[in-house]
mmCIF file of C-alpha atoms in Angstrom:
data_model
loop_
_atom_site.group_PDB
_atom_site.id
_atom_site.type_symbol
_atom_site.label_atom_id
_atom_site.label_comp_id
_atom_site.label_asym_id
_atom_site.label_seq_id
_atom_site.Cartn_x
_atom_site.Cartn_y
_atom_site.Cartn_z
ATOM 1 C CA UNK F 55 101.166 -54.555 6.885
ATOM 2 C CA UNK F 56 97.523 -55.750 7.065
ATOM 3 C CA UNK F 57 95.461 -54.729 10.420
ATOM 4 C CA UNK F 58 94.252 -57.663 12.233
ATOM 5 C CA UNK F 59 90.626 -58.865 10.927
ATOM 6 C CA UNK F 60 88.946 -57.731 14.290
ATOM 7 C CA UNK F 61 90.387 -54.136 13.845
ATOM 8 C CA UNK F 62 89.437 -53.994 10.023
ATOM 9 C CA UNK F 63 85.941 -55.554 10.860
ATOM 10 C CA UNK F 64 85.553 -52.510 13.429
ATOM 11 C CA UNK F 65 86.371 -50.113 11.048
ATOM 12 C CA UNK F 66 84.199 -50.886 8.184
ATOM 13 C CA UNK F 67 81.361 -51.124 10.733
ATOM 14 C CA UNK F 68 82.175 -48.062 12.481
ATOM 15 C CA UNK F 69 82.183 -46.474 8.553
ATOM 16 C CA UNK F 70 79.604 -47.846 7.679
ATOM 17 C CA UNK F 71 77.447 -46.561 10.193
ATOM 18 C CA UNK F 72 78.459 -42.675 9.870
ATOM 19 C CA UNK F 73 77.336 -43.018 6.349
ATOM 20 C CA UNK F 74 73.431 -44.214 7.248
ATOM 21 C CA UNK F 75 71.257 -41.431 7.883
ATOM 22 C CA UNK F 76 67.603 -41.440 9.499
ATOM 23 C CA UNK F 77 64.695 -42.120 7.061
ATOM 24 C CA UNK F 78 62.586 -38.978 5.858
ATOM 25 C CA UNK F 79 59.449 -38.734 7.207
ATOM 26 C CA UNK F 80 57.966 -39.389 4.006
ATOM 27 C CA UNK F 81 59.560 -42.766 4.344
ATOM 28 C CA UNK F 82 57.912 -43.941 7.759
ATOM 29 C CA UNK F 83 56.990 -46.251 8.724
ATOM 30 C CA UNK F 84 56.859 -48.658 5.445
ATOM 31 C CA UNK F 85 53.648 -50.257 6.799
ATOM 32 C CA UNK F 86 51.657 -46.975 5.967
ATOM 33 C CA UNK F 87 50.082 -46.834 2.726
ATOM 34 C CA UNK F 88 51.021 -44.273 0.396
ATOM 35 C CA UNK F 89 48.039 -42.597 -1.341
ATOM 36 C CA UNK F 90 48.874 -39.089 -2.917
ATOM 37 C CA UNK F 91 45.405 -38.591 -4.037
ATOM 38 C CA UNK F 92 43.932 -39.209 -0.294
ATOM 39 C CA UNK F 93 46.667 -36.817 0.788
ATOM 40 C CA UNK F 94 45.061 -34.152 -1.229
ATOM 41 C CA UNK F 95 41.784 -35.076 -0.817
ATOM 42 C CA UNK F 96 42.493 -35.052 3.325
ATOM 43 C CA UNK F 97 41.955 -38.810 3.532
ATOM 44 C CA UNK F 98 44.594 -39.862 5.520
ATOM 45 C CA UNK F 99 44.763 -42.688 7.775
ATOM 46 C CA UNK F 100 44.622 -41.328 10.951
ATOM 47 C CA UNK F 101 42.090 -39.090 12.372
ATOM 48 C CA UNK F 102 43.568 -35.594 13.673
ATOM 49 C CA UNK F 103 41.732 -35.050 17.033
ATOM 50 C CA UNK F 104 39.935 -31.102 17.503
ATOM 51 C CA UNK F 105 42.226 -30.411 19.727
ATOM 52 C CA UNK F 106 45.470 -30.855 18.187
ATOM 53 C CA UNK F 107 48.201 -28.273 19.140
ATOM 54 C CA UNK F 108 51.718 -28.282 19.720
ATOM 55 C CA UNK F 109 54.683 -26.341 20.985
ATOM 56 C CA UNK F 110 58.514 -26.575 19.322
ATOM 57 C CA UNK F 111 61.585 -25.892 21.287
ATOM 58 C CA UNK F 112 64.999 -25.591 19.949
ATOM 59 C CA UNK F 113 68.164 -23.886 21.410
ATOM 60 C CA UNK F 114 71.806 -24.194 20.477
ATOM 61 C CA UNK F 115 72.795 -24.513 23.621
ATOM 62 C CA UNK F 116 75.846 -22.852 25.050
ATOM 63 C CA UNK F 117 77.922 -21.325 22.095
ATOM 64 C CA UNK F 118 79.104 -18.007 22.104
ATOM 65 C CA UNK F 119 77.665 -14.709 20.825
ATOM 66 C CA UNK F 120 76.507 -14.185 17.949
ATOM 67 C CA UNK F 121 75.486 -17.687 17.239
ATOM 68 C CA UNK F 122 73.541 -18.542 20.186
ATOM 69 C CA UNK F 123 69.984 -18.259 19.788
ATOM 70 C CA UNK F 124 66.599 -20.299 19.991
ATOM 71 C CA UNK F 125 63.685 -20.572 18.394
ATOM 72 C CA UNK F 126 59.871 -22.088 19.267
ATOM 73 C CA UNK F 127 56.681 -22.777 17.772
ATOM 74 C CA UNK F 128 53.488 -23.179 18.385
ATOM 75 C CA UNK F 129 50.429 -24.247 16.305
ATOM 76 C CA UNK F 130 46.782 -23.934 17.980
ATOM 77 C CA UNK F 131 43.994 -26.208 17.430
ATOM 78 C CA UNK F 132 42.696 -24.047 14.618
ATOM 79 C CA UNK F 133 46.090 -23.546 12.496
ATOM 80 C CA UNK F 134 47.221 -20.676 13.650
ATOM 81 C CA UNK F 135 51.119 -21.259 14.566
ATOM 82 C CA UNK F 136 54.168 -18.522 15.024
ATOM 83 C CA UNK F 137 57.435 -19.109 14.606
ATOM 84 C CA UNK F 138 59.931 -17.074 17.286
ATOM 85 C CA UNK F 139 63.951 -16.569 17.002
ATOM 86 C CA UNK F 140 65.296 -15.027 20.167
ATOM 87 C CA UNK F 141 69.179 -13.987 20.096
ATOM 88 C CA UNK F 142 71.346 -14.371 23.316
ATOM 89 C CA UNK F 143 73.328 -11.945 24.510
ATOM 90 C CA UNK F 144 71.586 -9.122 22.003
ATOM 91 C CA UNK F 145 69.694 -5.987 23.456
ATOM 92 C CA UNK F 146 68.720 -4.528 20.232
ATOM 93 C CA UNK F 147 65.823 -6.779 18.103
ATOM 94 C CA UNK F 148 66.611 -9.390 20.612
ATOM 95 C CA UNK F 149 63.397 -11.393 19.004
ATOM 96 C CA UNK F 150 61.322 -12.320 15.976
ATOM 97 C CA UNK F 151 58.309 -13.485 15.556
ATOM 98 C CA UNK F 152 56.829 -14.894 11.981
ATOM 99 C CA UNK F 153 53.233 -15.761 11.555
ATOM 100 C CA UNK F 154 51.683 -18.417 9.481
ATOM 101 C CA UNK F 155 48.465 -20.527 8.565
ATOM 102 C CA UNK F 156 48.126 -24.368 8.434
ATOM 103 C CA UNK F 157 45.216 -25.659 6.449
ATOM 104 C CA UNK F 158 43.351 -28.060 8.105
ATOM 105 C CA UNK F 159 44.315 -30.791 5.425
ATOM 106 C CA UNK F 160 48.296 -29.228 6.544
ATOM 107 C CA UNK F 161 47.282 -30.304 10.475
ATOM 108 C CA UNK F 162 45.728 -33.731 9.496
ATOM 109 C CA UNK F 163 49.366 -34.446 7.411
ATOM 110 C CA UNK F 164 51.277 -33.323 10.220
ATOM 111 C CA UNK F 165 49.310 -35.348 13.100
ATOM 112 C CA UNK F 166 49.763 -38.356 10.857
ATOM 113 C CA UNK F 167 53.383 -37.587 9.828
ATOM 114 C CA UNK F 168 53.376 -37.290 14.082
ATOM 115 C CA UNK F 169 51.477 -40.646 14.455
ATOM 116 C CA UNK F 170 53.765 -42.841 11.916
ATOM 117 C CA UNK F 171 56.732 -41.176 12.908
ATOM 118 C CA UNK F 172 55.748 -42.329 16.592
ATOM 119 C CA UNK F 173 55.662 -39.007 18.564
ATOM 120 C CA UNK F 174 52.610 -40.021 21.110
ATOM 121 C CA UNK F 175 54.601 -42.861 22.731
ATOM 122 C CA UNK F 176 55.739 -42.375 26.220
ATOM 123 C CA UNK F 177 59.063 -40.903 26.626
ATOM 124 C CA UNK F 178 61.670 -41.228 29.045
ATOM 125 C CA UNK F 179 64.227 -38.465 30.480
ATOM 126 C CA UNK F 180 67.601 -39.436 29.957
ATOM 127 C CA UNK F 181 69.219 -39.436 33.456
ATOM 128 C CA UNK F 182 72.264 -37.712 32.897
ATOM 129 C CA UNK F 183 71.839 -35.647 30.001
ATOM 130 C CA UNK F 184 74.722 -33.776 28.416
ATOM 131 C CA UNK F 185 75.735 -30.042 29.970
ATOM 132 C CA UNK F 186 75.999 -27.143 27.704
ATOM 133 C CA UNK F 187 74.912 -28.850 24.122
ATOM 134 C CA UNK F 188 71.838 -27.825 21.672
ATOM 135 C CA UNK F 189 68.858 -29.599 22.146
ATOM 136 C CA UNK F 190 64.937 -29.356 21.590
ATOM 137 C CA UNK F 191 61.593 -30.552 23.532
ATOM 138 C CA UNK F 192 58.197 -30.904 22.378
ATOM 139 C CA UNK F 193 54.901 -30.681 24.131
ATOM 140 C CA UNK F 194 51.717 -32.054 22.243
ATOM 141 C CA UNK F 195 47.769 -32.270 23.266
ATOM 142 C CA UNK F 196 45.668 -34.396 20.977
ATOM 143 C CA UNK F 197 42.363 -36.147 22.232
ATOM 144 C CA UNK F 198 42.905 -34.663 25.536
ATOM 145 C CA UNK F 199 46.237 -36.464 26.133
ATOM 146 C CA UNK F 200 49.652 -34.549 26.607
ATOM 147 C CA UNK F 201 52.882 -35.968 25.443
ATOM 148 C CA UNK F 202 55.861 -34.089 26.098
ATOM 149 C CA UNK F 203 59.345 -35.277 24.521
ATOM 150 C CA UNK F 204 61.823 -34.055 26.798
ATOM 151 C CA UNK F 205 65.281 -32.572 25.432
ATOM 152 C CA UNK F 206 67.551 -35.453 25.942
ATOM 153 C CA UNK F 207 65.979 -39.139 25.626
ATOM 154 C CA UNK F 208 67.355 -42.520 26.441
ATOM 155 C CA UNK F 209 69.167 -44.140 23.742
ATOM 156 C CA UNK F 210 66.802 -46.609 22.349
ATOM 157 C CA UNK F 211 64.310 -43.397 21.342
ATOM 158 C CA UNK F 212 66.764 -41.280 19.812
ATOM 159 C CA UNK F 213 65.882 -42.730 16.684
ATOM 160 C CA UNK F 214 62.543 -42.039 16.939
ATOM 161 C CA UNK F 215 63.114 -38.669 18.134
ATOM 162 C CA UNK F 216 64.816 -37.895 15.236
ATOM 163 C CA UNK F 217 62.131 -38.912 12.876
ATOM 164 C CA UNK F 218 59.632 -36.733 15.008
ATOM 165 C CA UNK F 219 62.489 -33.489 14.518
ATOM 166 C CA UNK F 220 62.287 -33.889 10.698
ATOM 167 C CA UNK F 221 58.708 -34.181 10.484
ATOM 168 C CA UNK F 222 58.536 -30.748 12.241
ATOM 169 C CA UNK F 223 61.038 -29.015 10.401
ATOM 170 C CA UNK F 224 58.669 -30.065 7.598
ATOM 171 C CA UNK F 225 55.727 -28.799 9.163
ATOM 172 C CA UNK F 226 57.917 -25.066 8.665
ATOM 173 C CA UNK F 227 56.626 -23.322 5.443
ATOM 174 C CA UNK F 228 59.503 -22.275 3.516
ATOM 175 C CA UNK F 229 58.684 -18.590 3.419
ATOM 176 C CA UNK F 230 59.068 -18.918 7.243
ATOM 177 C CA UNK F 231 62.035 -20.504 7.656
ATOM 178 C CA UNK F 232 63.502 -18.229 5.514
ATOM 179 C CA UNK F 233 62.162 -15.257 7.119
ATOM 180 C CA UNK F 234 63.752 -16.859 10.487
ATOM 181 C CA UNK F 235 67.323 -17.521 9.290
ATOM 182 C CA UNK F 236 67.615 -14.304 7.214
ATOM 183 C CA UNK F 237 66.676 -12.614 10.345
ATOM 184 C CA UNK F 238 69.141 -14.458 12.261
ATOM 185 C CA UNK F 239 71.934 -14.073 9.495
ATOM 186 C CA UNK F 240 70.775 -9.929 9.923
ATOM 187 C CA UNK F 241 72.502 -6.726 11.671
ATOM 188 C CA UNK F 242 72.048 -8.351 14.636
ATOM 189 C CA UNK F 243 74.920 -11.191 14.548
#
């Protein structure tokens, strides 16, 4: 027996579009000229303002012990960022804290990567935002202007919100992240 041609149409569709996944950042957005050399020199198309800084929330949301946990960062105007884990429901080494440099040609890739991916857009609260799930936020100063992306968005920015999530993961140093989830994956759990 053959489903009907609306129900098969459906289908493929709905297949279809589990299997797409978002762009990397490197990819966005197709209108921005790729020059490796300017990257390295620091020539990059947008000018990072002085006083670019940012804060990085994430939490899992409700899950139970030993999972739950949440981590934040922060980079200053001048480079200087950390990198916290907290565990829920631990008393002993509850937190962690890693340290780390960005060099200044590290901020200017990461306000652009910001800038193409569309971070400094206004951004709307979803109104009913889910109870319970994992989520992150983002709060941002550059040229005097704040942009916060709150932790649940309406649907037509979740895209872009996703591209902004991957080009902060990216903004991570390896050494750090691994420091973070080795922690994490420690005596603790």
């Amino acid at each position: 027996m053959t489903p009907p041609p609306l129900l098969a149409a459906v289908a493929a569709a709905l297949l279809l579009g589990a299997c797409t996944t978002p762009p990397a950042p490197q990819d966005l957005p197709a209108d921005r000229p790729v020059d490796l050399e300017a990257d390295r020199r620091g020539d990059l198309p947008v000018d990072r303002p002085a006083d670019f800084a940012l804060e990085y929330g994430w939490t899992t949301g409700t899950i139970p012990p030993p999972y739950n946990h949440s981590r934040h960062l922060e980079i200053t105007p001048s480079g200087a960022a950390t990198y916290t884990a907290e565990r829920r429901y631990v008393e002993d080494d509850p937190s962690t804290t890693v340290s780390f440099d960005l060099e200044a040609a590290d901020l200017d890739r990461l306000y652009a990567d910001l800038e193409a991916a569309g971070a400094f857009q206004s951004w709307t609260q979803e109104d009913n935002p889910p109870v319970g799930g994992g989520s992150w936020w983002l709060r941002m100063t550059a040229g005097g202007d704040v942009t916060e992306v709150p932790s649940f968005v309406v649907g037509d920015q979740y895209e872009v919100k996703n591209r902004v999530e991957a080009v902060l993961d990216g903004a991570i140093p390896p050494a750090a992240q691994a420091q973070i989830d080795a922690w994490l994956e420690g005596p603790g759990q």
